[in-house]
Coordinates of C-alpha atoms in Angstrom, one line a residue:
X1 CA 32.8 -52.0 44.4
X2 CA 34.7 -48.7 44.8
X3 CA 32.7 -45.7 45.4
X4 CA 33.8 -42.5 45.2
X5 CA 33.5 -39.8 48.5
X6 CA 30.2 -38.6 48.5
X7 CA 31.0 -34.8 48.0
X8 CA 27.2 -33.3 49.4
X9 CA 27.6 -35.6 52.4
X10 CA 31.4 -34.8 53.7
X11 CA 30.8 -31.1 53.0
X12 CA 27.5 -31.2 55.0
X13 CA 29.8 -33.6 57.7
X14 CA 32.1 -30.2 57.8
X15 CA 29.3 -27.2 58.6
X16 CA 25.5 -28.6 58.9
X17 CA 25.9 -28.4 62.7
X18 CA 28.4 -25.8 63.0
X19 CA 27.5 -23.1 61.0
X20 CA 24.4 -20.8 62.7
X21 CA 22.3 -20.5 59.9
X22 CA 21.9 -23.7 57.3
X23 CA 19.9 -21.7 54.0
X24 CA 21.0 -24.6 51.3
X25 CA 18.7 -27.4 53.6
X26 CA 17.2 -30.0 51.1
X27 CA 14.2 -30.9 53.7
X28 CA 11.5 -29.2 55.1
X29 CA 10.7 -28.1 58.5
X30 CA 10.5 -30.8 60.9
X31 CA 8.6 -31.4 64.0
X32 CA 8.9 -32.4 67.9
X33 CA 8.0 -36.2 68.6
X34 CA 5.0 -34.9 70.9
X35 CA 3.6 -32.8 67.8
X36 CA 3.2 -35.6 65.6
X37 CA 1.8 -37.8 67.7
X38 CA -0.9 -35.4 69.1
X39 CA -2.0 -35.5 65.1
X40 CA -4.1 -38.6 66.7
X41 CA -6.0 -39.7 69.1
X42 CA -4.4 -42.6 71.1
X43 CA -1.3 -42.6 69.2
X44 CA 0.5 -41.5 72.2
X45 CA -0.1 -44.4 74.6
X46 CA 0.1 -46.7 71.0
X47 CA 3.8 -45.7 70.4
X48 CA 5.0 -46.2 74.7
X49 CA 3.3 -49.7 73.8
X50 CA 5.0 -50.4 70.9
X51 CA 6.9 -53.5 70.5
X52 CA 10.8 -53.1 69.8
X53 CA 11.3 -56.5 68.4
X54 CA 12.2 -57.1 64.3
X55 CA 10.3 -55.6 61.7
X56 CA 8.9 -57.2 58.9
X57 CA 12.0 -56.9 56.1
X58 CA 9.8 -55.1 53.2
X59 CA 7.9 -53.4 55.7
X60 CA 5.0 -53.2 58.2
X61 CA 2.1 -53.9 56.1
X62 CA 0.0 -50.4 57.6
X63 CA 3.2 -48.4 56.4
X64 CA 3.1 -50.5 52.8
X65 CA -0.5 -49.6 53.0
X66 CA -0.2 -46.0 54.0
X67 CA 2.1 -45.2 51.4
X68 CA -0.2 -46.8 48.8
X69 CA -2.2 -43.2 49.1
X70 CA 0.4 -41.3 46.9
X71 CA -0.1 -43.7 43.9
X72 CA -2.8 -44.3 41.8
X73 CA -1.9 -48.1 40.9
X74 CA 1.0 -49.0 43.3
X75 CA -0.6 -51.7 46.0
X76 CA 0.7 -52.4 49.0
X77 CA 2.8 -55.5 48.1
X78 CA 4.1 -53.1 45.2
X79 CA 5.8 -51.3 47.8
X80 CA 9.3 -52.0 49.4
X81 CA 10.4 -50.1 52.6
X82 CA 14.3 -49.1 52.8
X83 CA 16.2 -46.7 55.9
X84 CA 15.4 -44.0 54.0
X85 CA 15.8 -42.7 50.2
X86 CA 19.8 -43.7 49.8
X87 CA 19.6 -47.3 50.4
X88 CA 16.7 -47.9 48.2
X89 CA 18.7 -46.0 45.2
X90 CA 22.0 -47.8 46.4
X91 CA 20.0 -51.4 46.1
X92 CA 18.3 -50.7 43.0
X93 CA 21.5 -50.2 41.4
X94 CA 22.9 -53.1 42.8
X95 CA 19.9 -55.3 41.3
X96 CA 19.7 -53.8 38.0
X97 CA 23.3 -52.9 36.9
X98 CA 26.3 -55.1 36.0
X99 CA 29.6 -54.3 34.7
X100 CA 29.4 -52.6 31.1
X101 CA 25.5 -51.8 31.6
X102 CA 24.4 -48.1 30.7
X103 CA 22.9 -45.5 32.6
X104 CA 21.8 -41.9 31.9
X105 CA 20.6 -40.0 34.6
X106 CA 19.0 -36.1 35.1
X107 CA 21.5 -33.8 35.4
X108 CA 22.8 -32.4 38.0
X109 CA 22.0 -35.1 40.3
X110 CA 22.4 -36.3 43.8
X111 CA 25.2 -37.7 43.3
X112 CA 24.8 -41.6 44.3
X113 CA 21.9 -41.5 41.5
X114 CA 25.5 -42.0 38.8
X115 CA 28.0 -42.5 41.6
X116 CA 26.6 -46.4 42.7
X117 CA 26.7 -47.1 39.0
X118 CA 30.1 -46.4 38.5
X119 CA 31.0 -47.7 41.5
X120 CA 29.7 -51.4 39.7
X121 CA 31.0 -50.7 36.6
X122 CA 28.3 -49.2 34.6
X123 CA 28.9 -46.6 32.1
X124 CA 27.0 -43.5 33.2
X125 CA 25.8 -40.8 30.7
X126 CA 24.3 -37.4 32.2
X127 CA 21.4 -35.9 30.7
X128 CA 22.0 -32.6 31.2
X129 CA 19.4 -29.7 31.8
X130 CA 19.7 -26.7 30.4
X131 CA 20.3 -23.7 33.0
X132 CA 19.5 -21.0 30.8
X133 CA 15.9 -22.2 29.8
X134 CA 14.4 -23.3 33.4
X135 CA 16.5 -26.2 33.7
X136 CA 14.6 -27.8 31.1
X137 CA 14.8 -31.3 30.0
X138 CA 15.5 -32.3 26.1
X139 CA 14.4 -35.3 25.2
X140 CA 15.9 -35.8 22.2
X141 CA 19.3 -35.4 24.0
X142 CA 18.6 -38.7 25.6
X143 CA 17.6 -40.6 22.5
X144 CA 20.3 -39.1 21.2
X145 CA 22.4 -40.7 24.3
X146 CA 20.7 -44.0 24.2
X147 CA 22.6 -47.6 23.7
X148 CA 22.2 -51.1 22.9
X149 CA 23.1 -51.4 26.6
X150 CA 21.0 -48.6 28.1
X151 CA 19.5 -50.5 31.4
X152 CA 18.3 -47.2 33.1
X153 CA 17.4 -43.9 32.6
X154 CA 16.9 -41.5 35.8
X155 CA 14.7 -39.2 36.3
X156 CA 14.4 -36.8 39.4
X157 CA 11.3 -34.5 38.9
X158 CA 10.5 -32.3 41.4
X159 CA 14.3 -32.2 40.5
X160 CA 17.0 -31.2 43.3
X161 CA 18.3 -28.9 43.1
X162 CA 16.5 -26.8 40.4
X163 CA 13.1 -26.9 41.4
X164 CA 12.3 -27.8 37.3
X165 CA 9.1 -29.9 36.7
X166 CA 8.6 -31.5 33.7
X167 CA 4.9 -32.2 32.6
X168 CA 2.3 -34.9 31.6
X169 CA 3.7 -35.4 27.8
X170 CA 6.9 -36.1 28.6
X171 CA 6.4 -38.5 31.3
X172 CA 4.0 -40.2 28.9
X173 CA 7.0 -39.8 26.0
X174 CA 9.5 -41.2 28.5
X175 CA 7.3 -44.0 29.3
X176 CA 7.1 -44.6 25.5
X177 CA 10.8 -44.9 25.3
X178 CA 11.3 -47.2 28.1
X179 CA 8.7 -49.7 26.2
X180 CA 10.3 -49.4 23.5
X181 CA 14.0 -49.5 24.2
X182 CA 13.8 -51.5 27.0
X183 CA 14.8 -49.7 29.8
X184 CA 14.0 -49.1 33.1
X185 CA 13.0 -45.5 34.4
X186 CA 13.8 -45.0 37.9
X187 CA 12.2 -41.6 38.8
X188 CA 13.6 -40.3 41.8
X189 CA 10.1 -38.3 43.3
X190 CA 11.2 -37.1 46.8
X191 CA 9.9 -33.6 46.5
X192 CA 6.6 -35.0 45.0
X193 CA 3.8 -33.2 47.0
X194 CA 5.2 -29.7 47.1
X195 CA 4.4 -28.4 44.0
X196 CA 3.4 -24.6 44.5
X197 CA 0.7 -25.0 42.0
X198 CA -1.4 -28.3 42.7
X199 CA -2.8 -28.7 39.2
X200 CA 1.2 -29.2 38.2
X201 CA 1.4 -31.9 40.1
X202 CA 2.9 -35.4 37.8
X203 CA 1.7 -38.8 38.2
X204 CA 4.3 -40.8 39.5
X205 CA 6.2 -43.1 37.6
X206 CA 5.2 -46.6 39.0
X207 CA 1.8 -45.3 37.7
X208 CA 2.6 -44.1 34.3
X209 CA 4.8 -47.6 33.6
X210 CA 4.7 -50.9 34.6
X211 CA 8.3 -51.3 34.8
X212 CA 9.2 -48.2 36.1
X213 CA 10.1 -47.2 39.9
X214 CA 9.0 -44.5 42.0
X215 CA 11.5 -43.2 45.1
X216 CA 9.6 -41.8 47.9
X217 CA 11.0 -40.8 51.3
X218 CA 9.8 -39.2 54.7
X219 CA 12.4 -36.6 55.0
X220 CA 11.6 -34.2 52.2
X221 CA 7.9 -33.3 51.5
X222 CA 7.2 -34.3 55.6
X223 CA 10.2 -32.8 57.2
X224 CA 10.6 -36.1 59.2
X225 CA 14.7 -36.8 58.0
X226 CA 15.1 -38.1 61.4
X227 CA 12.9 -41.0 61.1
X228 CA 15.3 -42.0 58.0
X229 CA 12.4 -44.2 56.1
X230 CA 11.9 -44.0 52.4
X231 CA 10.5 -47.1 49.9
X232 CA 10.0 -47.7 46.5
X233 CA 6.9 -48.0 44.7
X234 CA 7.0 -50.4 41.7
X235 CA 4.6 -53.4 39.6
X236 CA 7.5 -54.8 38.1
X237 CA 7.3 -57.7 39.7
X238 CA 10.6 -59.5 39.2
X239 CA 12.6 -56.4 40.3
X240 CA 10.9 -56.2 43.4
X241 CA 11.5 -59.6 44.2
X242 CA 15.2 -58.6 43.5
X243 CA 15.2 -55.6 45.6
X244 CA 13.8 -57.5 48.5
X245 CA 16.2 -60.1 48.1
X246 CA 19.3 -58.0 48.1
X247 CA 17.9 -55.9 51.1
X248 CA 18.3 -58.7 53.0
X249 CA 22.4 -58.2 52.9
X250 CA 21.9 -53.9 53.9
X251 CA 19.4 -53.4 56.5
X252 CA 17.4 -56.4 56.2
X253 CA 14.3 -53.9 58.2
X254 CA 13.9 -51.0 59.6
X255 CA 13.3 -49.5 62.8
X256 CA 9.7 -50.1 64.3
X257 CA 9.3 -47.0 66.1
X258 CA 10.3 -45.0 63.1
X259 CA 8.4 -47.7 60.7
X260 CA 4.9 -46.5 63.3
X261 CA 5.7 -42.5 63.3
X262 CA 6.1 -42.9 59.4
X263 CA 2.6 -44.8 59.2
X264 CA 0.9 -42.0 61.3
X265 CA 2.5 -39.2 59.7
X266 CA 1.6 -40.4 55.9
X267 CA -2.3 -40.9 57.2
X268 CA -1.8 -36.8 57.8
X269 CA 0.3 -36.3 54.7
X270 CA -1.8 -33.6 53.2
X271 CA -2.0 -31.4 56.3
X272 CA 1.9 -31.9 56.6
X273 CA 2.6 -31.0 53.1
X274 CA 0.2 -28.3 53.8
X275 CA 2.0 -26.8 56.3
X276 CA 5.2 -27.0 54.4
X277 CA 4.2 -25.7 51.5
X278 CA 3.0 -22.9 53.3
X279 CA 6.4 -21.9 54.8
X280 CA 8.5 -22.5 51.3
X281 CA 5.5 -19.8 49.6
X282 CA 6.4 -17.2 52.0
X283 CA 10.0 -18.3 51.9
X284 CA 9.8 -17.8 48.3
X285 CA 8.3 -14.3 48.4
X286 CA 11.4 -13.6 50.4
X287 CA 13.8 -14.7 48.3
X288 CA 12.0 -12.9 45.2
X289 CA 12.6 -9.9 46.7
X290 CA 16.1 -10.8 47.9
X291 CA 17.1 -12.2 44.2
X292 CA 15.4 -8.8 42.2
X293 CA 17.7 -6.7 44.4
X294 CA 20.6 -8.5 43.4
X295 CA 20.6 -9.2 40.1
X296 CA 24.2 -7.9 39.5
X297 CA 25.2 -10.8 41.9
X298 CA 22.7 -13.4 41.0
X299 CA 20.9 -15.2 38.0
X300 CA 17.6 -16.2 39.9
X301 CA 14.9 -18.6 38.4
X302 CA 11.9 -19.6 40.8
X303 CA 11.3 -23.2 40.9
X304 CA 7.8 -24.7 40.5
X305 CA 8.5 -27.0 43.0
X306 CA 9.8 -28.6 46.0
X307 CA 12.0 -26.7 48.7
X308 CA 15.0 -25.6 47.1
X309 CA 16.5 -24.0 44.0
X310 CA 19.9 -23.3 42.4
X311 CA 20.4 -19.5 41.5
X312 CA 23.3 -19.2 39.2
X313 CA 26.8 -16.8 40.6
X314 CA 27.7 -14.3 38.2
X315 CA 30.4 -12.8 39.7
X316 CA 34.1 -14.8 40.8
X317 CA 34.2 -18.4 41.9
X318 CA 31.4 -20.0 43.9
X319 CA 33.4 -22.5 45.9
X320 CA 35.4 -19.0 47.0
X321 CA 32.0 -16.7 47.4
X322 CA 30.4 -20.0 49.7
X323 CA 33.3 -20.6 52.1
X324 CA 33.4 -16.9 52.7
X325 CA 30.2 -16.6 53.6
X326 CA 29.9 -19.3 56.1
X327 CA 33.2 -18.1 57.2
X328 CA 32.7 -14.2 57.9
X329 CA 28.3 -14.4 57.9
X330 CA 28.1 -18.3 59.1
X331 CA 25.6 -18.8 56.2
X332 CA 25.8 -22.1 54.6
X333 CA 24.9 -22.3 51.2
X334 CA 25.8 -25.9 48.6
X335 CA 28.0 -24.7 46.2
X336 CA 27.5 -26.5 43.0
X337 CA 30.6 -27.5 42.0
X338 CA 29.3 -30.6 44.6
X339 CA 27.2 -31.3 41.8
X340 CA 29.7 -30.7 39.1
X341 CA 32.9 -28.9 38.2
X342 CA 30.9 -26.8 35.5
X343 CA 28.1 -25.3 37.9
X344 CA 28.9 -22.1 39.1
X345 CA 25.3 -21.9 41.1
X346 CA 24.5 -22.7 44.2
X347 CA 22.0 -25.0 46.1
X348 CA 19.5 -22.7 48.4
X349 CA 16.8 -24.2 50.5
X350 CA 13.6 -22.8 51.6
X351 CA 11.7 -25.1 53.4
X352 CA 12.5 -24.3 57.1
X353 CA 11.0 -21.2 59.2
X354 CA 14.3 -19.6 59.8
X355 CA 15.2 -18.6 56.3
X356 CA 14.4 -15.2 56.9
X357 CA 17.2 -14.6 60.0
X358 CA 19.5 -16.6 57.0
X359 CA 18.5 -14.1 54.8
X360 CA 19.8 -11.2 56.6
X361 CA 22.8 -12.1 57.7
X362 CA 23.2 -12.7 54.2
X363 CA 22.1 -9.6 52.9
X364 CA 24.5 -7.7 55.7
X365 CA 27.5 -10.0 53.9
X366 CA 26.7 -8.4 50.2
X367 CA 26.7 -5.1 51.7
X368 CA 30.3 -5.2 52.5
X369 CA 31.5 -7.3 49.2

């Protein structure tokens, strides 16, 4: 397999912890060690106690468990935990793909969701959304896309780095065209839990279809990046078998101390993702008003959704306009030409408490450009 540099990753390698003041962060704010485990009684003197021996390889059965919560179908032996969200998408490729196979995946994506694919051979077809209509989704574009040797479609909804959510009828439509053409959805639901209006909220995936797979993770909804767990939620049996197996040649398991912090921290998920969702709503007010005084500069669209957004540049080049600003304002925004050379937009996050310092040193940088 040859896999191409991961742009995201090397540019983050180059300024996430030099540059003063990160506003493109996909995750949410996180929290001190102590903090979480004062969420419980007990759990303090549990985790000094904890055995640091091997972990079970698809994952302690009270973090299976615990994760079972977010589904409405998924049980526990449906779910498969990975080190984080990456290797689970790097091993369901690696399970479901051969040489020759198709993909399509939601476009613009993070960027291992086509790159693995290539990387094995697989002809990969992006679905584009359209940036001038809230990032909408057409479906007919991907009949229109589909093959004889379509294998997988991907889906990423809350979708990074727009923010679109799609609704109920077209994940019941999608679901439809998996059964019929055979495919498998994998729906890539990170953000899931941070939609700004609750009643938007989709039903994931794994629920919806049989076949399908659901993508969860710790790092995005929770904040909790550094305890680098993330799983899969599936009732296709055989692929999960499949999935397991393979693990067994990545990580094998995963790290017990982050496998018990993950386990507490989902039994609190709703005051967690409360708590976030309450910074990105003020965040968002901020940026409102930031975006409506600079509409010469920017084309903003609020996202319904999740912690970050992807306001299009009107003016000049936006690989130029970012490395300028972290250069002379030490902002750090994702230009989106890391998504794709036609995306002159840029990836800007709002889930972290110190957006509004971001904001002004970035408002100080327009005033002099």
């Amino acid at each position: 397999m040859k896999l191409n540099a991961f742009l995201l990753e090397r540019y983050f390698a180059k300024h996430e912890f030099s540059a003063p003041y990160i506003l493109c962060a996909s995750d949410c704010e996180s929290m001190a060690l102590e903090e979480l485990l004062a969420m419980e009684a007990g759990a303090r003197d549990q985790f000094y106690s904890l055995w640091l021996g091997y972990t079970e390889s698809l994952g302690h059965p009270e973090l299976r468990q615990a994760v079972t919560a977010l589904y409405e179908k998924v049980a526990a032996e449906q779910v498969l935990v990975h080190a984080g969200a990456e290797e689970a998408i790097f091993n369901f490729m690696n399970v479901t793909l051969e040489p020759g196979d198709h993909l399509i995946v939601h476009a613009p994506c993070y960027q291992s969701l086509g790159d693995v694919a290539r990387g094995i051979g697989a002809e990969v077809t992006e679905w584009r959304a359209n940036p001038h209509n809230g990032w909408q989704l057409d479906l007919d574009n991907l009949k229109r896309s589909l093959t004889d040797r379509a294998k997988v479609v991907v889906v990423n909804l809350p979708h990074n780095p727009t923010g679109f959510l799609a609704n109920t009828d077209f994940l019941q439509e999608l679901s439809e065209l998996s059964d019929r053409h055979g495919f498998i959805v994998f729906s890539d639901e990170v953000y899931r839990g941070l939609e700004l209006n609750p009643a938007d909220r989709l039903p994931a995936m794994a629920d919806v279809n049989a076949r399908a797979v659901s993508l969860g993770v710790m790092s995005k909804t929770y904040g909790l990046a550094g305890l680098r767990v993330g799983w899969i939620a599936t009732r296709n049996e055989a692929l999960f078998q499949q999935m397991a197996t393979f693990k067994d040649y990545t990580t094998i398991c995963t790290s017990a101390p982050s496998e018990f912090l993950a386990t507490l921290a989902l039994r609190h998920a709703d005051a967690i993702a409360q708590r976030n969702l309450e910074i990105i709503r003020e965040n968002l007010d901020g940026l409102d008003r930031f975006f409506d005084a600079h509409t010469d500069w920017f084309e903003w669209q609020r996202p319904k959704s999740g912690s970050i957004a992807f306001p299009l540049l009107r003016r000049g080049s936006v690989d130029a306009f970012c490395e300028d600003l972290v250069n002379k304002a030490g902002v750090l925004l994702l230009p989106g030409s890391l998504y794709g050379p036609d995306y002159n937009a840029f990836r800007v996050g709002f889930g972290r408490k110190n957006l509004p310092e971001a904001l002004e040193k970035f408002e100080d940088y327009l005033k002099h450009n």
